[in-house]
């Protein structure tokens, strides 16, 4: 799979159908893979946290999410084929799995506030009846409960795990516990569970078409998101310009 370096982060350059094909191959072969999404906030965090940087670069899939990353890539001399944000990509993958008549995959939801994952599970099961949504767990569990959470995920014979704990916690949780998790695909999904539950409304099509979904979300939650978005965009381009001056390895 084609990968390119955006400074010190190596990201996939794929069409949606290419990424889905590669992931379905993993599912068929029971070949474990982590699926993370790179947006400008993720990029910023990785510049300050080497552990996070390393686990992003060691993930099997790191998919581009958002207009900021798209502009940043052009500053490194390449372009993405499509925007692969998780809120659109995961349903596309689920729809594709409808054609797998010989197997019904099990999906487990982990994260968000109490009640959100449960609501998302019921709505997703109605939307994708060809999949089994086998379990859910909210994200407000303590460290002493991790073993029990992992045991429940494994006992449900989970194929696809969706983890929505926020960046960088969700990616670190997956990486830290990956050896004990038997699921094939482990996704770090951000707010996907909130969107799926109906707890948070997605931006209208007008905003999405103009690639301004981040602005709509900031207007809905200004106290939580203004700094991440406004200050974060400036910070992102600072890091992009800084990393352009460094000599980076060739794409793997």
mmCIF file of C-alpha atoms in Angstrom:
data_model
loop_
_atom_site.group_PDB
_atom_site.id
_atom_site.type_symbol
_atom_site.label_atom_id
_atom_site.label_comp_id
_atom_site.label_asym_id
_atom_site.label_seq_id
_atom_site.Cartn_x
_atom_site.Cartn_y
_atom_site.Cartn_z
ATOM 1 C CA UNK A 1 0.000 0.000 0.000
ATOM 2 C CA UNK A 2 1.267 3.422 -0.971
ATOM 3 C CA UNK A 3 2.540 5.539 1.910
ATOM 4 C CA UNK A 4 4.040 9.014 1.987
ATOM 5 C CA UNK A 5 5.917 10.954 4.629
ATOM 6 C CA UNK A 6 4.368 14.145 5.969
ATOM 7 C CA UNK A 7 7.476 15.205 7.801
ATOM 8 C CA UNK A 8 7.920 12.596 10.527
ATOM 9 C CA UNK A 9 4.585 10.826 10.014
ATOM 10 C CA UNK A 10 3.993 8.201 7.335
ATOM 11 C CA UNK A 11 0.410 8.153 6.059
ATOM 12 C CA UNK A 12 -1.458 5.961 3.585
ATOM 13 C CA UNK A 13 -2.454 7.399 0.203
ATOM 14 C CA UNK A 14 -5.463 5.323 -0.820
ATOM 15 C CA UNK A 15 -8.878 5.449 -2.415
ATOM 16 C CA UNK A 16 -11.729 4.342 -0.157
ATOM 17 C CA UNK A 17 -12.163 1.122 -2.158
ATOM 18 C CA UNK A 18 -8.429 0.334 -1.903
ATOM 19 C CA UNK A 19 -8.441 0.749 1.884
ATOM 20 C CA UNK A 20 -11.620 -1.324 2.232
ATOM 21 C CA UNK A 21 -10.192 -4.104 0.049
ATOM 22 C CA UNK A 22 -7.031 -4.236 2.154
ATOM 23 C CA UNK A 23 -9.045 -4.371 5.391
ATOM 24 C CA UNK A 24 -11.415 -7.051 4.150
ATOM 25 C CA UNK A 25 -8.376 -9.129 3.225
ATOM 26 C CA UNK A 26 -7.220 -8.738 6.837
ATOM 27 C CA UNK A 27 -10.619 -9.844 8.110
ATOM 28 C CA UNK A 28 -10.692 -12.915 5.890
ATOM 29 C CA UNK A 29 -7.206 -13.939 7.009
ATOM 30 C CA UNK A 30 -7.705 -13.052 10.712
ATOM 31 C CA UNK A 31 -4.636 -10.841 10.315
ATOM 32 C CA UNK A 32 -4.576 -8.199 13.051
ATOM 33 C CA UNK A 33 -4.368 -4.540 12.061
ATOM 34 C CA UNK A 34 -4.778 -1.169 13.776
ATOM 35 C CA UNK A 35 -6.632 1.547 11.871
ATOM 36 C CA UNK A 36 -5.967 5.147 12.918
ATOM 37 C CA UNK A 37 -6.952 8.465 11.345
ATOM 38 C CA UNK A 38 -4.626 11.431 10.902
ATOM 39 C CA UNK A 39 -6.074 14.913 11.228
ATOM 40 C CA UNK A 40 -4.241 18.112 12.094
ATOM 41 C CA UNK A 41 -4.927 17.725 15.825
ATOM 42 C CA UNK A 42 -3.449 14.224 15.716
ATOM 43 C CA UNK A 43 -0.423 15.596 13.836
ATOM 44 C CA UNK A 44 0.104 18.283 16.472
ATOM 45 C CA UNK A 45 -0.093 15.815 19.352
ATOM 46 C CA UNK A 46 2.459 13.544 17.701
ATOM 47 C CA UNK A 47 5.015 16.373 17.497
ATOM 48 C CA UNK A 48 5.013 16.618 21.304
ATOM 49 C CA UNK A 49 4.691 12.927 22.196
ATOM 50 C CA UNK A 50 7.218 10.441 20.809
ATOM 51 C CA UNK A 51 5.259 7.439 22.068
ATOM 52 C CA UNK A 52 2.227 8.620 20.139
ATOM 53 C CA UNK A 53 4.328 9.413 17.066
ATOM 54 C CA UNK A 54 5.839 5.924 17.067
ATOM 55 C CA UNK A 55 2.542 4.088 17.441
ATOM 56 C CA UNK A 56 1.001 6.102 14.586
ATOM 57 C CA UNK A 57 3.919 5.149 12.367
ATOM 58 C CA UNK A 58 3.718 1.495 13.409
ATOM 59 C CA UNK A 59 -0.017 1.204 12.659
ATOM 60 C CA UNK A 60 -1.020 -0.907 9.679
ATOM 61 C CA UNK A 61 -3.356 1.831 8.436
ATOM 62 C CA UNK A 62 -3.074 5.581 9.006
ATOM 63 C CA UNK A 63 -5.761 7.285 6.928
ATOM 64 C CA UNK A 64 -6.058 10.993 6.109
ATOM 65 C CA UNK A 65 -8.872 12.954 7.739
ATOM 66 C CA UNK A 66 -9.741 16.527 6.879
ATOM 67 C CA UNK A 67 -8.845 19.556 4.813
ATOM 68 C CA UNK A 68 -5.874 20.536 6.986
ATOM 69 C CA UNK A 69 -4.040 17.271 6.339
ATOM 70 C CA UNK A 70 -4.918 17.555 2.657
ATOM 71 C CA UNK A 71 -3.303 21.008 2.411
ATOM 72 C CA UNK A 72 -0.357 19.846 4.491
ATOM 73 C CA UNK A 73 0.294 16.925 2.145
ATOM 74 C CA UNK A 74 0.557 19.277 -0.820
ATOM 75 C CA UNK A 75 3.252 21.169 1.073
ATOM 76 C CA UNK A 76 5.197 17.894 1.096
ATOM 77 C CA UNK A 77 4.679 17.408 -2.633
ATOM 78 C CA UNK A 78 1.847 14.884 -2.846
ATOM 79 C CA UNK A 79 -1.937 14.717 -2.797
ATOM 80 C CA UNK A 80 -4.394 12.323 -1.241
ATOM 81 C CA UNK A 81 -6.840 10.443 -3.446
ATOM 82 C CA UNK A 82 -9.859 10.990 -1.173
ATOM 83 C CA UNK A 83 -10.754 12.261 2.280
ATOM 84 C CA UNK A 84 -10.961 9.130 4.449
ATOM 85 C CA UNK A 85 -12.485 10.478 7.660
ATOM 86 C CA UNK A 86 -13.786 7.735 9.928
ATOM 87 C CA UNK A 87 -17.367 8.991 10.102
ATOM 88 C CA UNK A 88 -17.775 8.262 6.386
ATOM 89 C CA UNK A 89 -15.228 5.486 5.975
ATOM 90 C CA UNK A 90 -16.500 3.095 8.642
ATOM 91 C CA UNK A 91 -20.077 2.975 7.245
ATOM 92 C CA UNK A 92 -18.569 2.447 3.775
ATOM 93 C CA UNK A 93 -16.625 -0.540 5.115
ATOM 94 C CA UNK A 94 -19.718 -1.887 6.884
ATOM 95 C CA UNK A 95 -21.752 -1.583 3.679
ATOM 96 C CA UNK A 96 -19.095 -3.459 1.721
ATOM 97 C CA UNK A 97 -19.172 -6.344 4.196
ATOM 98 C CA UNK A 98 -22.766 -6.984 3.127
ATOM 99 C CA UNK A 99 -21.339 -8.832 0.131
ATOM 100 C CA UNK A 100 -19.535 -11.353 2.387
ATOM 101 C CA UNK A 101 -22.330 -13.917 2.384
ATOM 102 C CA UNK A 102 -20.185 -16.656 3.925
ATOM 103 C CA UNK A 103 -19.467 -14.834 7.177
ATOM 104 C CA UNK A 104 -21.195 -12.428 9.568
ATOM 105 C CA UNK A 105 -18.684 -10.227 11.346
ATOM 106 C CA UNK A 106 -18.918 -9.265 15.018
ATOM 107 C CA UNK A 107 -18.531 -5.594 15.995
ATOM 108 C CA UNK A 108 -17.878 -4.227 19.502
ATOM 109 C CA UNK A 109 -18.187 -0.559 20.552
ATOM 110 C CA UNK A 110 -15.974 0.907 23.272
ATOM 111 C CA UNK A 111 -15.970 4.500 24.444
ATOM 112 C CA UNK A 112 -17.945 7.730 24.883
ATOM 113 C CA UNK A 113 -20.150 8.664 27.849
ATOM 114 C CA UNK A 114 -22.415 6.112 29.585
ATOM 115 C CA UNK A 115 -25.367 5.256 27.372
ATOM 116 C CA UNK A 116 -23.837 6.536 24.136
ATOM 117 C CA UNK A 117 -22.218 3.289 22.964
ATOM 118 C CA UNK A 118 -25.399 1.398 23.845
ATOM 119 C CA UNK A 119 -27.537 3.779 21.783
ATOM 120 C CA UNK A 120 -25.029 3.610 18.926
ATOM 121 C CA UNK A 121 -25.094 -0.194 19.024
ATOM 122 C CA UNK A 122 -28.872 -0.328 18.585
ATOM 123 C CA UNK A 123 -28.902 2.211 15.766
ATOM 124 C CA UNK A 124 -25.983 0.619 13.928
ATOM 125 C CA UNK A 125 -27.560 -2.831 14.232
ATOM 126 C CA UNK A 126 -30.678 -1.505 12.506
ATOM 127 C CA UNK A 127 -28.594 0.191 9.821
ATOM 128 C CA UNK A 128 -26.311 -2.797 9.167
ATOM 129 C CA UNK A 129 -28.340 -5.961 9.922
ATOM 130 C CA UNK A 130 -25.786 -8.124 8.085
ATOM 131 C CA UNK A 131 -23.313 -7.453 10.933
ATOM 132 C CA UNK A 132 -23.527 -8.596 14.565
ATOM 133 C CA UNK A 133 -23.097 -5.740 17.037
ATOM 134 C CA UNK A 134 -22.195 -7.988 19.909
ATOM 135 C CA UNK A 135 -21.263 -5.683 22.770
ATOM 136 C CA UNK A 136 -20.583 -2.212 24.097
ATOM 137 C CA UNK A 137 -18.780 -0.535 26.965
ATOM 138 C CA UNK A 138 -18.707 3.165 27.821
ATOM 139 C CA UNK A 139 -15.334 4.861 28.109
ATOM 140 C CA UNK A 140 -15.549 5.783 31.791
ATOM 141 C CA UNK A 141 -14.051 2.608 33.212
ATOM 142 C CA UNK A 142 -11.064 2.636 35.562
ATOM 143 C CA UNK A 143 -7.689 1.024 34.983
ATOM 144 C CA UNK A 144 -8.619 -1.865 37.247
ATOM 145 C CA UNK A 145 -11.418 -2.851 34.860
ATOM 146 C CA UNK A 146 -9.284 -3.088 31.712
ATOM 147 C CA UNK A 147 -8.794 -6.854 31.989
ATOM 148 C CA UNK A 148 -12.560 -7.362 32.299
ATOM 149 C CA UNK A 149 -13.241 -5.107 29.309
ATOM 150 C CA UNK A 150 -10.726 -7.007 27.174
ATOM 151 C CA UNK A 151 -12.168 -10.333 28.323
ATOM 152 C CA UNK A 152 -15.661 -9.205 27.265
ATOM 153 C CA UNK A 153 -14.386 -8.084 23.854
ATOM 154 C CA UNK A 154 -12.655 -11.428 23.335
ATOM 155 C CA UNK A 155 -15.530 -13.504 24.739
ATOM 156 C CA UNK A 156 -17.853 -11.896 22.169
ATOM 157 C CA UNK A 157 -15.500 -13.128 19.398
ATOM 158 C CA UNK A 158 -15.120 -9.582 18.141
ATOM 159 C CA UNK A 159 -13.832 -9.102 14.606
ATOM 160 C CA UNK A 160 -14.028 -5.297 14.483
ATOM 161 C CA UNK A 161 -13.441 -3.134 17.556
ATOM 162 C CA UNK A 162 -14.354 0.563 17.477
ATOM 163 C CA UNK A 163 -12.630 2.571 20.220
ATOM 164 C CA UNK A 164 -13.803 6.136 20.821
ATOM 165 C CA UNK A 165 -11.828 7.527 23.754
ATOM 166 C CA UNK A 166 -10.455 10.679 22.127
ATOM 167 C CA UNK A 167 -6.941 11.368 20.887
ATOM 168 C CA UNK A 168 -4.361 10.251 21.961
ATOM 169 C CA UNK A 169 -5.949 8.005 24.588
ATOM 170 C CA UNK A 170 -7.784 5.762 22.116
ATOM 171 C CA UNK A 171 -4.718 4.991 19.985
ATOM 172 C CA UNK A 172 -2.550 4.420 23.064
ATOM 173 C CA UNK A 173 -5.173 2.125 24.601
ATOM 174 C CA UNK A 174 -5.305 0.014 21.457
ATOM 175 C CA UNK A 175 -1.514 -0.157 21.141
ATOM 176 C CA UNK A 176 -0.994 -0.956 24.823
ATOM 177 C CA UNK A 177 -3.543 -3.771 24.847
ATOM 178 C CA UNK A 178 -3.192 -5.086 21.281
ATOM 179 C CA UNK A 179 -1.488 -8.345 22.182
ATOM 180 C CA UNK A 180 -4.373 -9.268 24.487
ATOM 181 C CA UNK A 181 -7.090 -8.192 22.053
ATOM 182 C CA UNK A 182 -8.113 -10.974 19.658
ATOM 183 C CA UNK A 183 -10.082 -8.757 17.261
ATOM 184 C CA UNK A 184 -8.786 -8.477 13.702
ATOM 185 C CA UNK A 185 -9.376 -4.755 13.112
ATOM 186 C CA UNK A 186 -9.061 -2.205 15.911
ATOM 187 C CA UNK A 187 -10.221 1.288 14.919
ATOM 188 C CA UNK A 188 -9.597 4.520 16.791
ATOM 189 C CA UNK A 189 -12.822 6.333 15.920
ATOM 190 C CA UNK A 190 -13.001 9.625 17.836
ATOM 191 C CA UNK A 191 -16.576 10.954 17.894
ATOM 192 C CA UNK A 192 -18.010 8.228 15.635
ATOM 193 C CA UNK A 193 -19.955 6.646 18.506
ATOM 194 C CA UNK A 194 -21.499 10.008 19.391
ATOM 195 C CA UNK A 195 -22.546 10.570 15.783
ATOM 196 C CA UNK A 196 -23.891 7.017 15.469
ATOM 197 C CA UNK A 197 -25.916 7.307 18.652
ATOM 198 C CA UNK A 198 -27.545 10.554 17.546
ATOM 199 C CA UNK A 199 -25.997 12.283 20.554
ATOM 200 C CA UNK A 200 -24.125 14.678 18.241
ATOM 201 C CA UNK A 201 -25.507 15.822 14.901
ATOM 202 C CA UNK A 202 -23.196 15.838 11.900
ATOM 203 C CA UNK A 203 -22.708 19.016 9.929
ATOM 204 C CA UNK A 204 -25.246 19.664 7.148
ATOM 205 C CA UNK A 205 -24.227 18.601 3.645
ATOM 206 C CA UNK A 206 -23.378 22.221 2.773
ATOM 207 C CA UNK A 207 -20.611 22.336 5.393
ATOM 208 C CA UNK A 208 -19.326 18.894 4.475
ATOM 209 C CA UNK A 209 -19.181 19.756 0.776
ATOM 210 C CA UNK A 210 -17.076 22.837 1.554
ATOM 211 C CA UNK A 211 -14.854 20.738 3.872
ATOM 212 C CA UNK A 212 -15.917 22.874 6.851
ATOM 213 C CA UNK A 213 -17.317 20.205 9.142
ATOM 214 C CA UNK A 214 -14.726 21.229 11.746
ATOM 215 C CA UNK A 215 -16.170 24.757 11.738
ATOM 216 C CA UNK A 216 -19.721 23.503 12.243
ATOM 217 C CA UNK A 217 -18.638 21.362 15.198
ATOM 218 C CA UNK A 218 -16.729 24.289 16.705
ATOM 219 C CA UNK A 219 -19.795 26.518 16.422
ATOM 220 C CA UNK A 220 -21.839 23.835 18.193
ATOM 221 C CA UNK A 221 -19.223 23.291 20.930
ATOM 222 C CA UNK A 222 -17.144 26.505 21.050
ATOM 223 C CA UNK A 223 -15.916 26.119 24.629
ATOM 224 C CA UNK A 224 -14.443 22.679 23.976
ATOM 225 C CA UNK A 225 -13.232 23.054 20.396
ATOM 226 C CA UNK A 226 -12.221 26.680 19.724
ATOM 227 C CA UNK A 227 -8.641 26.281 20.917
ATOM 228 C CA UNK A 228 -8.151 22.916 19.250
ATOM 229 C CA UNK A 229 -9.421 24.254 15.922
ATOM 230 C CA UNK A 230 -8.287 27.879 15.687
ATOM 231 C CA UNK A 231 -5.012 27.681 17.590
ATOM 232 C CA UNK A 232 -4.523 24.097 16.412
ATOM 233 C CA UNK A 233 -4.658 25.019 12.713
ATOM 234 C CA UNK A 234 -1.921 27.616 13.169
ATOM 235 C CA UNK A 235 0.123 25.151 15.203
ATOM 236 C CA UNK A 236 -0.317 22.470 12.535
ATOM 237 C CA UNK A 237 1.119 24.613 9.747
ATOM 238 C CA UNK A 238 3.983 25.659 12.009
ATOM 239 C CA UNK A 239 4.902 21.983 12.447
ATOM 240 C CA UNK A 240 4.465 21.287 8.729
ATOM 241 C CA UNK A 241 6.829 24.102 7.806
ATOM 242 C CA UNK A 242 9.275 22.995 10.495
ATOM 243 C CA UNK A 243 9.230 19.382 9.303
ATOM 244 C CA UNK A 244 9.682 20.363 5.651
ATOM 245 C CA UNK A 245 13.176 21.544 6.568
ATOM 246 C CA UNK A 246 14.142 18.131 7.905
ATOM 247 C CA UNK A 247 15.396 15.253 5.780
ATOM 248 C CA UNK A 248 12.867 12.447 6.049
ATOM 249 C CA UNK A 249 13.166 8.773 5.075
ATOM 250 C CA UNK A 250 11.773 7.479 1.793
ATOM 251 C CA UNK A 251 8.242 6.083 1.927
ATOM 252 C CA UNK A 252 7.981 2.435 2.908
#
